[in-house]
Coordinates of C-alpha atoms in Angstrom, one line a residue:
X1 CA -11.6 12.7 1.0
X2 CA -9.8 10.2 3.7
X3 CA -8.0 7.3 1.4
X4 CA -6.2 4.9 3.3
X5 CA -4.0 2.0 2.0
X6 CA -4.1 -1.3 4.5
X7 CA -2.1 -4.7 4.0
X8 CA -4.6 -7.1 6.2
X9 CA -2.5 -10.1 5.2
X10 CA -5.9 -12.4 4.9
X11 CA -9.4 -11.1 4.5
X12 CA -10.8 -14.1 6.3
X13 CA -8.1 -13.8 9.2
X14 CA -8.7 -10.1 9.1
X15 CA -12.6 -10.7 8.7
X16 CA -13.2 -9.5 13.0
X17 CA -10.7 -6.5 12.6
X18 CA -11.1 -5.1 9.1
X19 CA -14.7 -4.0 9.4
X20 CA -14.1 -2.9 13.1
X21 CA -11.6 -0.5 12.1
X22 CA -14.1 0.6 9.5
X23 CA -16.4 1.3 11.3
X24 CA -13.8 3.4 14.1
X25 CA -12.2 5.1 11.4
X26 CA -14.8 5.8 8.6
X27 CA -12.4 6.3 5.6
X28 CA -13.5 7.3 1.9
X29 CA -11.4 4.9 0.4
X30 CA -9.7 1.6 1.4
X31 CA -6.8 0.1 -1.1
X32 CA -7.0 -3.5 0.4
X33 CA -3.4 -5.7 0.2
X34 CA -2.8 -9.1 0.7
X35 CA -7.1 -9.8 0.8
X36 CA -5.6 -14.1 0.3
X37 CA -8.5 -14.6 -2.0
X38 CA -9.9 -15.5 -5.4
X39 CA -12.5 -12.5 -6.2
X40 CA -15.9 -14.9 -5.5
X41 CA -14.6 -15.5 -2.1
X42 CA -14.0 -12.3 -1.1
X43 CA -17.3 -11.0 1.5
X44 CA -18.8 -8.3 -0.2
X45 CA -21.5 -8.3 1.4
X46 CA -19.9 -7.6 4.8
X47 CA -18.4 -4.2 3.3
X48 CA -21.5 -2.9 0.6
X49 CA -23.2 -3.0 3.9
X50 CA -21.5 -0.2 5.5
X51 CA -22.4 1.8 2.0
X52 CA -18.7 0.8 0.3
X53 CA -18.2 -0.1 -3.4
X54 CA -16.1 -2.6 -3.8
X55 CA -13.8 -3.7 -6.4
X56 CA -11.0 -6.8 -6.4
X57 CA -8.4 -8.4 -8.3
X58 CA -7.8 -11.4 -6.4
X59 CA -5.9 -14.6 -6.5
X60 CA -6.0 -17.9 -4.1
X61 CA -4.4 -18.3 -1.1
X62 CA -1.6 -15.1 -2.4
X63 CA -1.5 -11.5 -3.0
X64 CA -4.7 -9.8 -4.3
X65 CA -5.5 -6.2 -4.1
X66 CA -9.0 -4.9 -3.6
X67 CA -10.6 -1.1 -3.3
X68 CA -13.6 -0.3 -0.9
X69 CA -14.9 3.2 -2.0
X70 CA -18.0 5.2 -0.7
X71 CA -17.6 7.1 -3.4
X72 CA -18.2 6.3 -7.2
X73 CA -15.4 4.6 -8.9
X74 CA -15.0 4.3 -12.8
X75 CA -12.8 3.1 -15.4
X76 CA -11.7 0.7 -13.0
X77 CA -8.3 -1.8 -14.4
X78 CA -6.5 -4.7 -13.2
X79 CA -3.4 -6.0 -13.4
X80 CA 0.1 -3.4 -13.9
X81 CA 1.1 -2.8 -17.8
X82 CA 4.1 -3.9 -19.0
X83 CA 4.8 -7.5 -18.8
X84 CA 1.4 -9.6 -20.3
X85 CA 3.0 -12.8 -18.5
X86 CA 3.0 -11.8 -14.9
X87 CA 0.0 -13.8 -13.3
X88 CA 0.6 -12.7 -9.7
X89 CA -2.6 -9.7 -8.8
X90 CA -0.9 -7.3 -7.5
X91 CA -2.7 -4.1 -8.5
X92 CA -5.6 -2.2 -9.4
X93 CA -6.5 1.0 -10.6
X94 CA -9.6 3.2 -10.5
X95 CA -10.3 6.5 -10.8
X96 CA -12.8 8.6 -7.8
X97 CA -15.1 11.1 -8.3
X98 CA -15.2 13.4 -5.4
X99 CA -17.2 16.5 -4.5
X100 CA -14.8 18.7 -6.8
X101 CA -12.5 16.4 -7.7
X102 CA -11.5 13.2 -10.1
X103 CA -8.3 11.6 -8.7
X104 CA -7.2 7.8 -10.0
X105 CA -5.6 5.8 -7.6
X106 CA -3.4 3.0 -8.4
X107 CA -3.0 0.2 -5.6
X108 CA -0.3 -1.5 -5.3
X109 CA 1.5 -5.0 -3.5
X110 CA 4.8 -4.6 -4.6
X111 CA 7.1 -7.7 -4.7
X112 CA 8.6 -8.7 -1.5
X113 CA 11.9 -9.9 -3.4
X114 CA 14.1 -12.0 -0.9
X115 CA 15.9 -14.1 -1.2
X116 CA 18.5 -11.8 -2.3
X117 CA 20.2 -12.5 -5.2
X118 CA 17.7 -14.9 -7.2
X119 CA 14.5 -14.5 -9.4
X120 CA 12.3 -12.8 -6.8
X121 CA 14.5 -9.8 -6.6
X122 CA 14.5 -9.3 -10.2
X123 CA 11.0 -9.4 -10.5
X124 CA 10.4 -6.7 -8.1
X125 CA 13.3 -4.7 -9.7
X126 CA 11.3 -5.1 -12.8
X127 CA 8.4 -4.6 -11.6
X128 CA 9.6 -1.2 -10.2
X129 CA 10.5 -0.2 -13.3
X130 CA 6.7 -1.0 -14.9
X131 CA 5.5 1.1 -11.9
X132 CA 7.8 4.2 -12.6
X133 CA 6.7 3.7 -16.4
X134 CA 2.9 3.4 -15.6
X135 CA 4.1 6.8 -13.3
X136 CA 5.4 8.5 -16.4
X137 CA 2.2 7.8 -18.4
X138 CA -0.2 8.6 -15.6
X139 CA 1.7 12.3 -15.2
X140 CA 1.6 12.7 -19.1
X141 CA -2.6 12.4 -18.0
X142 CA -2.4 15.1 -16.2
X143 CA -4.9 13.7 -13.5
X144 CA -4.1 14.0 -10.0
X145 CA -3.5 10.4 -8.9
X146 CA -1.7 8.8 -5.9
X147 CA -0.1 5.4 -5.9
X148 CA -0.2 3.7 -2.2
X149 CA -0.2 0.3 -0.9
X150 CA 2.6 -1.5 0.7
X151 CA 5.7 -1.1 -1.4
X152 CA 8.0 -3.6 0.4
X153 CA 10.6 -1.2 0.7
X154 CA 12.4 0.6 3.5
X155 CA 13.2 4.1 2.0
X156 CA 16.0 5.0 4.5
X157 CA 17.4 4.4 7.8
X158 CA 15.2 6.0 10.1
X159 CA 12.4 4.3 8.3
X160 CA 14.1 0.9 10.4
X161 CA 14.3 0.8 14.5
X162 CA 17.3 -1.5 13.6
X163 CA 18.3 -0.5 10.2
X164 CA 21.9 -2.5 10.3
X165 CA 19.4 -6.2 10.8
X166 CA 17.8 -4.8 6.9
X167 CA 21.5 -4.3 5.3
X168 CA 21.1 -7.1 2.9
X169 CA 17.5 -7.7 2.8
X170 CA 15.4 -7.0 -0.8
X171 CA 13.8 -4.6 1.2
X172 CA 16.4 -2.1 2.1
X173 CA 19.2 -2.9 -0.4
X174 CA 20.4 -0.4 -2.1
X175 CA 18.9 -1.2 -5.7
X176 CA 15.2 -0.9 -3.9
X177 CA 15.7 2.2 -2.4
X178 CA 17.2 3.8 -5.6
X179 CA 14.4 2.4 -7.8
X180 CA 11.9 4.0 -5.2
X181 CA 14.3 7.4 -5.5
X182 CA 14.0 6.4 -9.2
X183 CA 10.1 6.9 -8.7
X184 CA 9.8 9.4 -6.5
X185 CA 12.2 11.8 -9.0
X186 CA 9.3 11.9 -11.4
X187 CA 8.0 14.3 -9.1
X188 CA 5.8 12.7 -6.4
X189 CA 5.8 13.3 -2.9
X190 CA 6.0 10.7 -0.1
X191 CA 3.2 11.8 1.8
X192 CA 4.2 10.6 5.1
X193 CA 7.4 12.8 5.4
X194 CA 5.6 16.1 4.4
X195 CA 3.8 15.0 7.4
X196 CA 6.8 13.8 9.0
X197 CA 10.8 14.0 9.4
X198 CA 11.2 12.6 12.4
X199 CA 12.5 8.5 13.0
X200 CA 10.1 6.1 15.1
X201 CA 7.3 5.8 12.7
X202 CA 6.8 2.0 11.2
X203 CA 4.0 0.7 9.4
X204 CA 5.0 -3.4 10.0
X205 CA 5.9 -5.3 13.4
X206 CA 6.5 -8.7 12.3
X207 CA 4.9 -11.2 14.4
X208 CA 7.9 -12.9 15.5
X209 CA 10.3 -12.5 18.1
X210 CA 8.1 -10.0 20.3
X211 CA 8.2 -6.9 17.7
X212 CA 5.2 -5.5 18.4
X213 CA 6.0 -5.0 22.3
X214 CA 9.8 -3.7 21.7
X215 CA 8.2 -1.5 18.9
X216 CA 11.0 -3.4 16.6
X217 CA 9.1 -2.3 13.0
X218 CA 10.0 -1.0 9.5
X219 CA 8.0 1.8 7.5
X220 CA 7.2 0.2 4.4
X221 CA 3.4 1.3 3.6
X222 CA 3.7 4.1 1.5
X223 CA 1.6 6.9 -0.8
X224 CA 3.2 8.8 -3.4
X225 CA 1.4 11.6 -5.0
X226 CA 1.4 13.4 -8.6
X227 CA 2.4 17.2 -8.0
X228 CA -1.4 18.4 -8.7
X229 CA -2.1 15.6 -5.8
X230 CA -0.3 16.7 -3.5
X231 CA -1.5 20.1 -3.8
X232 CA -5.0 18.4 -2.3
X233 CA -2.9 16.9 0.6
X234 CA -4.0 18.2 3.9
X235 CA -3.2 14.8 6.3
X236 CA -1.4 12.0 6.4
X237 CA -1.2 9.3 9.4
X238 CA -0.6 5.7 10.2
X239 CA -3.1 4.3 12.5
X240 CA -0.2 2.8 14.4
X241 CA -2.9 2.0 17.6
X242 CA -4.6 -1.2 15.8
X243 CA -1.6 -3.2 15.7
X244 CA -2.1 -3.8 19.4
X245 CA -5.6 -4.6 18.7
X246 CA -7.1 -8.5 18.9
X247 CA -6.2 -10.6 15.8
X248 CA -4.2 -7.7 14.0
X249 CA -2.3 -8.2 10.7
X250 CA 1.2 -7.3 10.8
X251 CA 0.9 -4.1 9.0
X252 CA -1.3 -0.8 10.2
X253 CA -3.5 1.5 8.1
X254 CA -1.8 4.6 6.5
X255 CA -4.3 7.7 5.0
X256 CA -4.1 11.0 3.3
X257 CA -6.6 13.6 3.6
X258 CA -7.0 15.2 0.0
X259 CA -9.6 18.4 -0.6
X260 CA -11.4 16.9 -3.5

């Protein structure tokens, strides 16, 4: 089962490149960030096509998560418990029924949080927390599940071709990283880096100020994995290629491999 987490930052800027990298790369199961759009707007059509299920929680013009699955999904939610006032979409949930295998997955646009101090970084410090405690219930399940989309955080330096130009950004202050620690000390494995220990891999080249061409990014598209996950875990790889592709978002596609 190839799951993949992807931040297109617009479905209808993304409406070209999205399907064509679909099509190249054949995933499973897509968690979609940043789709820009209420859920009637958002082009089913275009993806049911190509034999995907598709599920959104969208909201206008801002954030909106969505899943594209070729497999069955059920007991699908929206929205992430814990604070029945927060309006922004920002995650889904639904669980996947593989060839031998249930796993839920829980997508996820976490709060960007700059400027730094202000309300925007406490929100995604709260909001952190509501992850880790959705985490805590989810493990108390028992159900292998993953939770991937872009996390807005930088976990560590090598995570950063310039790490000291992130020193004081919500991203890579120290209060992110340690609430992502916090998270990860539940259990869960950061896919990538079983894959991976070495620096140079980003998941973001901003479009400003030539990025892409000085390979100037930050890894900040993540999947963590429940322990009985993780045992499913064969792969994981950012499609770092379709960033130099034409009309690109500014983020890449990540994916596990999972045998379920």
């Amino acid at each position: 089962m190839k799951i993949a987490t992807f931040n297109i930052n617009g479905i209808k800027a993304r409406i070209e490149a999205l399907p064509r990298w679909l099509d190249a790369a054949n995933p499973d199961v897509v968690l979609l960030q940043e789709i820009k759009s209420i859920d009637e707007n958002f082009p089913r059509e275009l993806f049911e096509d190509r034999g995907y299920n598709v599920e959104t929680h969208g909201q206008k013009s801002f954030n909106g998560v969505a899943i594209l699955s070729k497999l069955p999904l059920e007991d699908v939610t929206r929205g992430l418990p814990g604070d029945d006032e927060d309006e922004q979409a920002r995650y889904i949930e639904a669980t996947v029924m593989g060839d031998t295998q249930a796993v839920r997955l829980c997508g996820l646009y976490l709060p960007n949080g700059n400027p730094v101090p202000g309300p925007k970084y406490d929100y995604k410090l709260a909001w952190m927390e509501r992850l880790r405690q959705r985490a805590i219930a989810l493990l108390a399940e028992e159900t292998p599940f993953l939770m991937a989309g872009d996390y807005n955080i930088i976990p560590q330096a090598e995570d950063a071709k310039r790490p000291d130009a992130w020193r004081d950004d919500a991203l890579f202050r120290l209060e992110s990283r340690t609430a992502f620690r916090r998270l990860q000390n539940l259990g869960l494995t950061e896919a990538f880096r079983v894959r991976s220990l070495v620096p140079g891999h980003y998941s973001f080249w901003d479009y400003q100020a030539g990025a892409w061409n000085k390979d100037d990014g930050i890894r900040i598209d993540h999947f963590l994995l429940s322990p009985n996950c993780a045992d499913l875990m064969t792969d994981c790889q950012i499609d770092k290629a379709v960033r130099g592709e034409e009309k690109p978002s500014d983020h890449v596609p990540v994916w596990v491999d999972l045998v379920a």
